[in-house]
């Protein structure tokens, strides 16, 4: 079993839809959770960074962590064609020498 | 956050040769990381490069193949040695500034080995 599982998609939605992207993880020691967006031929860009359980909102993006279920989510409201990209989740725990454990990434296409 | 640049942005190299990739950060950072990303795949950590110490390599990556330098707190290089077509990939550097755990990435170097 991989430490972080993420459905690679592809996911295709119409413009304006609410998008839900998800990852599960196996190690209950993971405390820090990140979502990155990667456009084609670009480096990953940090979207959201959360610690422990709870929600964090930034504009149209909401990150959610449920440590009891070992489940993390990224919601995109009012999705735009410019949101079309690959979304990667990553996690780590204190003392892991800052090494991130990555999901496979989910490819998202938002159609106008 | 941090602004990171990489050189070259892309290159096509012949098998058996070596390529050195440069990573420059706009602020001083202790921890830098080098990743490889195959097309359509997630990121694979090659090594962690801390200034003042030897790089720490992940399983499957060795110093003879991927020597790393970290001469100061804003710069690092990764060399891909004795290249084969299997080394064709995107190489990314990242930094983890401050006390939190997030990483910031450079734009990547797209390497093709023929």
mmCIF file of C-alpha atoms in Angstrom:
data_model
loop_
_atom_site.group_PDB
_atom_site.id
_atom_site.type_symbol
_atom_site.label_atom_id
_atom_site.label_comp_id
_atom_site.label_asym_id
_atom_site.label_seq_id
_atom_site.Cartn_x
_atom_site.Cartn_y
_atom_site.Cartn_z
ATOM 1 C CA UNK A 1 0.000 0.000 0.000
ATOM 2 C CA UNK A 2 1.350 3.403 -0.932
ATOM 3 C CA UNK A 3 1.701 5.933 1.855
ATOM 4 C CA UNK A 4 -0.412 8.435 -0.080
ATOM 5 C CA UNK A 5 -3.112 7.402 -2.533
ATOM 6 C CA UNK A 6 -4.541 9.792 -5.098
ATOM 7 C CA UNK A 7 -6.773 9.006 -8.044
ATOM 8 C CA UNK A 8 -4.928 10.215 -11.165
ATOM 9 C CA UNK A 9 -8.150 10.928 -13.039
ATOM 10 C CA UNK A 10 -8.456 12.536 -15.513
ATOM 11 C CA UNK A 11 -11.288 14.624 -14.128
ATOM 12 C CA UNK A 12 -13.304 16.756 -16.537
ATOM 13 C CA UNK A 13 -15.871 19.308 -15.342
ATOM 14 C CA UNK A 14 -17.795 22.225 -16.872
ATOM 15 C CA UNK A 15 -16.822 25.764 -16.041
ATOM 16 C CA UNK A 16 -18.432 26.952 -12.807
ATOM 17 C CA UNK A 17 -18.603 23.484 -11.234
ATOM 18 C CA UNK A 18 -17.392 22.687 -7.742
ATOM 19 C CA UNK A 19 -14.405 20.379 -7.931
ATOM 20 C CA UNK A 20 -13.458 17.926 -5.213
ATOM 21 C CA UNK A 21 -9.964 16.427 -5.215
ATOM 22 C CA UNK A 22 -8.992 13.847 -2.634
ATOM 23 C CA UNK A 23 -6.122 11.886 -1.145
ATOM 24 C CA UNK A 24 -5.880 9.239 1.526
ATOM 25 C CA UNK A 25 -2.815 8.429 3.578
ATOM 26 C CA UNK A 26 -1.762 5.551 5.751
ATOM 27 C CA UNK A 27 0.599 6.999 8.360
ATOM 28 C CA UNK A 28 -1.252 8.556 11.293
ATOM 29 C CA UNK A 29 1.928 10.465 12.199
ATOM 30 C CA UNK A 30 1.533 12.768 9.202
ATOM 31 C CA UNK A 31 0.664 16.242 10.448
ATOM 32 C CA UNK A 32 1.405 18.675 7.625
ATOM 33 C CA UNK A 33 -0.599 18.611 4.414
ATOM 34 C CA UNK A 34 -0.091 20.452 1.165
ATOM 35 C CA UNK A 35 -1.802 20.841 -2.176
ATOM 36 C CA UNK A 36 0.192 21.835 -5.220
ATOM 37 C CA UNK A 37 -0.981 22.845 -8.674
ATOM 38 C CA UNK A 38 1.195 22.029 -11.650
ATOM 39 C CA UNK A 39 0.587 23.399 -15.103
ATOM 40 C CA UNK A 40 2.033 21.566 -18.056
ATOM 41 C CA UNK A 41 5.771 22.168 -18.414
ATOM 42 C CA UNK A 42 5.946 24.144 -15.163
ATOM 43 C CA UNK A 43 7.135 23.450 -11.635
ATOM 44 C CA UNK A 44 4.600 22.666 -8.870
ATOM 45 C CA UNK A 45 3.059 25.718 -7.210
ATOM 46 C CA UNK A 46 2.001 25.597 -3.563
ATOM 47 C CA UNK A 47 -1.745 26.224 -3.243
ATOM 48 C CA UNK A 48 -2.611 25.296 0.317
ATOM 49 C CA UNK A 49 -0.698 24.332 3.451
ATOM 50 C CA UNK A 50 -2.491 22.996 6.507
ATOM 51 C CA UNK A 51 -1.499 21.579 9.844
ATOM 52 C CA UNK A 52 -3.454 18.793 11.534
ATOM 53 C CA UNK A 53 -7.224 18.543 11.104
ATOM 54 C CA UNK A 54 -9.642 21.226 9.990
ATOM 55 C CA UNK A 55 -10.427 23.505 7.090
ATOM 56 C CA UNK A 56 -8.489 26.303 5.478
ATOM 57 C CA UNK A 57 -9.949 28.636 2.885
ATOM 58 C CA UNK A 58 -8.175 30.862 0.378
ATOM 59 C CA UNK A 59 -10.388 32.513 -2.212
ATOM 60 C CA UNK A 60 -12.049 29.810 -4.303
ATOM 61 C CA UNK A 61 -9.955 27.057 -2.708
ATOM 62 C CA UNK A 62 -10.702 25.150 0.481
ATOM 63 C CA UNK A 63 -8.433 22.502 1.961
ATOM 64 C CA UNK A 64 -9.887 20.007 4.382
ATOM 65 C CA UNK A 65 -8.076 17.491 6.583
ATOM 66 C CA UNK A 66 -9.799 14.678 8.451
ATOM 67 C CA UNK A 67 -7.114 12.929 10.478
ATOM 68 C CA UNK A 68 -9.558 10.405 11.920
ATOM 69 C CA UNK A 69 -10.214 9.097 8.408
ATOM 70 C CA UNK A 70 -6.746 9.909 7.071
ATOM 71 C CA UNK A 71 -8.429 11.813 4.268
ATOM 72 C CA UNK A 72 -7.518 15.163 2.730
ATOM 73 C CA UNK A 73 -9.516 17.160 0.212
ATOM 74 C CA UNK A 74 -9.190 20.228 -1.942
ATOM 75 C CA UNK A 75 -12.368 21.961 -3.096
ATOM 76 C CA UNK A 76 -12.401 24.451 -5.943
ATOM 77 C CA UNK A 77 -15.496 26.634 -6.197
ATOM 78 C CA UNK A 78 -16.633 28.300 -9.405
ATOM 79 C CA UNK A 79 -13.981 26.427 -11.371
ATOM 80 C CA UNK A 80 -12.390 28.219 -14.314
ATOM 81 C CA UNK A 81 -10.622 26.943 -17.437
ATOM 82 C CA UNK A 82 -7.439 28.399 -15.918
ATOM 83 C CA UNK A 83 -7.772 25.824 -13.121
ATOM 84 C CA UNK A 84 -7.005 23.075 -15.654
ATOM 85 C CA UNK A 85 -3.824 21.511 -14.312
ATOM 86 C CA UNK A 86 -2.534 18.565 -12.318
ATOM 87 C CA UNK A 87 -3.137 18.775 -8.566
ATOM 88 C CA UNK A 88 -0.765 16.962 -6.242
ATOM 89 C CA UNK A 89 -1.217 16.309 -2.554
ATOM 90 C CA UNK A 90 1.773 15.948 -0.243
ATOM 91 C CA UNK A 91 2.272 15.306 3.429
ATOM 92 C CA UNK A 92 4.960 14.911 6.054
ATOM 93 C CA UNK A 93 5.498 14.801 9.778
ATOM 94 C CA UNK A 94 7.850 16.534 12.142
ATOM 95 C CA UNK A 95 11.235 14.883 12.257
ATOM 96 C CA UNK A 96 10.948 13.480 8.747
ATOM 97 C CA UNK A 97 13.768 15.794 7.663
ATOM 98 C CA UNK A 98 11.158 17.777 5.723
ATOM 99 C CA UNK A 99 10.844 14.986 3.196
ATOM 100 C CA UNK A 100 7.446 15.150 1.511
ATOM 101 C CA UNK A 101 5.405 12.097 0.609
ATOM 102 C CA UNK A 102 3.548 12.690 -2.636
ATOM 103 C CA UNK A 103 0.352 11.518 -4.237
ATOM 104 C CA UNK A 104 0.353 10.645 -7.938
ATOM 105 C CA UNK A 105 -1.496 13.820 -8.888
ATOM 106 C CA UNK A 106 -4.979 14.287 -10.384
ATOM 107 C CA UNK A 107 -5.326 15.754 -13.848
ATOM 108 C CA UNK A 108 -8.188 18.269 -13.995
ATOM 109 C CA UNK A 109 -9.753 19.784 -17.096
ATOM 110 C CA UNK A 110 -12.309 22.583 -16.725
ATOM 111 C CA UNK A 111 -14.242 22.986 -19.940
ATOM 112 C CA UNK A 112 -15.615 26.391 -20.994
ATOM 113 C CA UNK B 1 7.834 32.021 -0.057
ATOM 114 C CA UNK B 2 10.918 32.012 -2.273
ATOM 115 C CA UNK B 3 11.675 32.684 -5.921
ATOM 116 C CA UNK B 4 13.710 29.956 -7.550
ATOM 117 C CA UNK B 5 15.343 29.868 -10.953
ATOM 118 C CA UNK B 6 16.903 26.956 -12.767
ATOM 119 C CA UNK B 7 19.328 26.748 -15.646
ATOM 120 C CA UNK B 8 19.100 25.405 -18.246
ATOM 121 C CA UNK B 9 15.348 25.271 -18.762
ATOM 122 C CA UNK B 10 15.795 22.432 -21.211
ATOM 123 C CA UNK B 11 18.519 20.525 -22.966
ATOM 124 C CA UNK B 12 19.026 17.672 -25.378
ATOM 125 C CA UNK B 13 22.128 15.641 -24.618
ATOM 126 C CA UNK B 14 23.878 12.616 -26.048
ATOM 127 C CA UNK B 15 24.201 9.427 -24.075
ATOM 128 C CA UNK B 16 27.396 9.117 -22.096
ATOM 129 C CA UNK B 17 27.728 12.839 -21.465
ATOM 130 C CA UNK B 18 26.988 14.828 -18.297
ATOM 131 C CA UNK B 19 24.791 17.834 -17.628
ATOM 132 C CA UNK B 20 24.961 20.193 -14.674
ATOM 133 C CA UNK B 21 21.746 21.889 -13.602
ATOM 134 C CA UNK B 22 21.889 25.067 -11.551
ATOM 135 C CA UNK B 23 19.378 26.194 -8.943
ATOM 136 C CA UNK B 24 19.393 29.761 -7.600
ATOM 137 C CA UNK B 25 17.187 31.064 -4.769
ATOM 138 C CA UNK B 26 16.434 34.711 -4.014
ATOM 139 C CA UNK B 27 16.911 34.234 -0.261
ATOM 140 C CA UNK B 28 19.065 32.175 2.048
ATOM 141 C CA UNK B 29 17.639 28.740 2.782
ATOM 142 C CA UNK B 30 19.066 25.826 4.690
ATOM 143 C CA UNK B 31 17.315 22.961 2.982
ATOM 144 C CA UNK B 32 17.200 22.366 -0.755
ATOM 145 C CA UNK B 33 15.868 19.330 -2.542
ATOM 146 C CA UNK B 34 16.343 17.804 -5.972
ATOM 147 C CA UNK B 35 13.525 15.848 -7.611
ATOM 148 C CA UNK B 36 12.959 13.948 -10.805
ATOM 149 C CA UNK B 37 9.588 13.847 -12.512
ATOM 150 C CA UNK B 38 8.939 11.452 -15.367
ATOM 151 C CA UNK B 39 6.267 12.556 -17.894
ATOM 152 C CA UNK B 40 2.816 12.164 -16.399
ATOM 153 C CA UNK B 41 4.215 10.964 -13.095
ATOM 154 C CA UNK B 42 4.543 12.321 -9.592
ATOM 155 C CA UNK B 43 7.729 13.637 -8.038
ATOM 156 C CA UNK B 44 10.572 11.387 -6.927
ATOM 157 C CA UNK B 45 13.056 12.813 -4.453
ATOM 158 C CA UNK B 46 16.668 12.347 -5.538
ATOM 159 C CA UNK B 47 18.459 13.963 -2.613
ATOM 160 C CA UNK B 48 18.380 16.589 0.092
ATOM 161 C CA UNK B 49 21.149 19.186 -0.075
ATOM 162 C CA UNK B 50 21.961 21.133 3.064
ATOM 163 C CA UNK B 51 24.657 23.764 3.040
ATOM 164 C CA UNK B 52 27.743 22.651 4.881
ATOM 165 C CA UNK B 53 27.093 18.943 4.731
ATOM 166 C CA UNK B 54 27.066 16.112 2.237
ATOM 167 C CA UNK B 55 23.867 15.574 0.305
ATOM 168 C CA UNK B 56 21.584 12.796 1.509
ATOM 169 C CA UNK B 57 20.488 10.505 -1.305
ATOM 170 C CA UNK B 58 17.273 8.512 -1.516
ATOM 171 C CA UNK B 59 17.176 4.831 -2.251
ATOM 172 C CA UNK B 60 18.019 4.176 -5.872
ATOM 173 C CA UNK B 61 20.075 7.330 -6.344
ATOM 174 C CA UNK B 62 23.853 7.441 -5.858
ATOM 175 C CA UNK B 63 26.387 10.222 -5.630
ATOM 176 C CA UNK B 64 28.465 8.965 -8.552
ATOM 177 C CA UNK B 65 25.478 9.302 -10.874
ATOM 178 C CA UNK B 66 23.964 12.476 -9.356
ATOM 179 C CA UNK B 67 26.683 14.520 -7.661
ATOM 180 C CA UNK B 68 25.345 17.591 -5.895
ATOM 181 C CA UNK B 69 27.093 20.741 -4.768
ATOM 182 C CA UNK B 70 25.772 23.240 -2.235
ATOM 183 C CA UNK B 71 28.424 25.945 -1.913
ATOM 184 C CA UNK B 72 26.227 28.512 -0.142
ATOM 185 C CA UNK B 73 22.717 29.162 1.145
ATOM 186 C CA UNK B 74 21.314 30.414 -2.173
ATOM 187 C CA UNK B 75 22.763 28.044 -4.770
ATOM 188 C CA UNK B 76 23.025 24.367 -5.639
ATOM 189 C CA UNK B 77 23.900 22.227 -8.630
ATOM 190 C CA UNK B 78 22.866 18.742 -9.655
ATOM 191 C CA UNK B 79 24.919 16.864 -12.222
ATOM 192 C CA UNK B 80 23.442 13.988 -14.187
ATOM 193 C CA UNK B 81 26.465 11.892 -15.136
ATOM 194 C CA UNK B 82 27.055 9.361 -17.888
ATOM 195 C CA UNK B 83 23.543 9.894 -19.159
ATOM 196 C CA UNK B 84 21.340 7.291 -20.781
ATOM 197 C CA UNK B 85 17.894 7.696 -22.384
ATOM 198 C CA UNK B 86 16.381 6.519 -19.069
ATOM 199 C CA UNK B 87 17.580 9.775 -17.523
ATOM 200 C CA UNK B 88 15.245 11.748 -19.773
ATOM 201 C CA UNK B 89 13.025 13.544 -17.312
ATOM 202 C CA UNK B 90 12.187 16.856 -15.685
ATOM 203 C CA UNK B 91 14.554 17.782 -12.877
ATOM 204 C CA UNK B 92 13.245 20.132 -10.216
ATOM 205 C CA UNK B 93 14.850 21.862 -7.288
ATOM 206 C CA UNK B 94 12.871 23.026 -4.283
ATOM 207 C CA UNK B 95 13.525 24.821 -1.026
ATOM 208 C CA UNK B 96 11.970 24.662 2.406
ATOM 209 C CA UNK B 97 12.487 28.053 4.021
ATOM 210 C CA UNK B 98 11.617 29.038 7.535
ATOM 211 C CA UNK B 99 10.269 26.753 10.202
ATOM 212 C CA UNK B 100 7.271 25.342 8.348
ATOM 213 C CA UNK B 101 7.331 22.293 6.119
ATOM 214 C CA UNK B 102 6.106 23.474 2.745
ATOM 215 C CA UNK B 103 8.431 23.469 -0.255
ATOM 216 C CA UNK B 104 8.709 25.927 -3.116
ATOM 217 C CA UNK B 105 9.768 24.756 -6.542
ATOM 218 C CA UNK B 106 11.775 26.027 -9.420
ATOM 219 C CA UNK B 107 10.431 25.878 -12.986
ATOM 220 C CA UNK B 108 12.286 22.658 -13.769
ATOM 221 C CA UNK B 109 14.853 21.506 -16.313
ATOM 222 C CA UNK B 110 13.537 19.312 -19.101
ATOM 223 C CA UNK B 111 16.247 16.868 -20.116
ATOM 224 C CA UNK B 112 16.147 14.643 -23.173
ATOM 225 C CA UNK B 113 18.920 12.102 -23.688
ATOM 226 C CA UNK B 114 19.357 10.688 -27.189
#
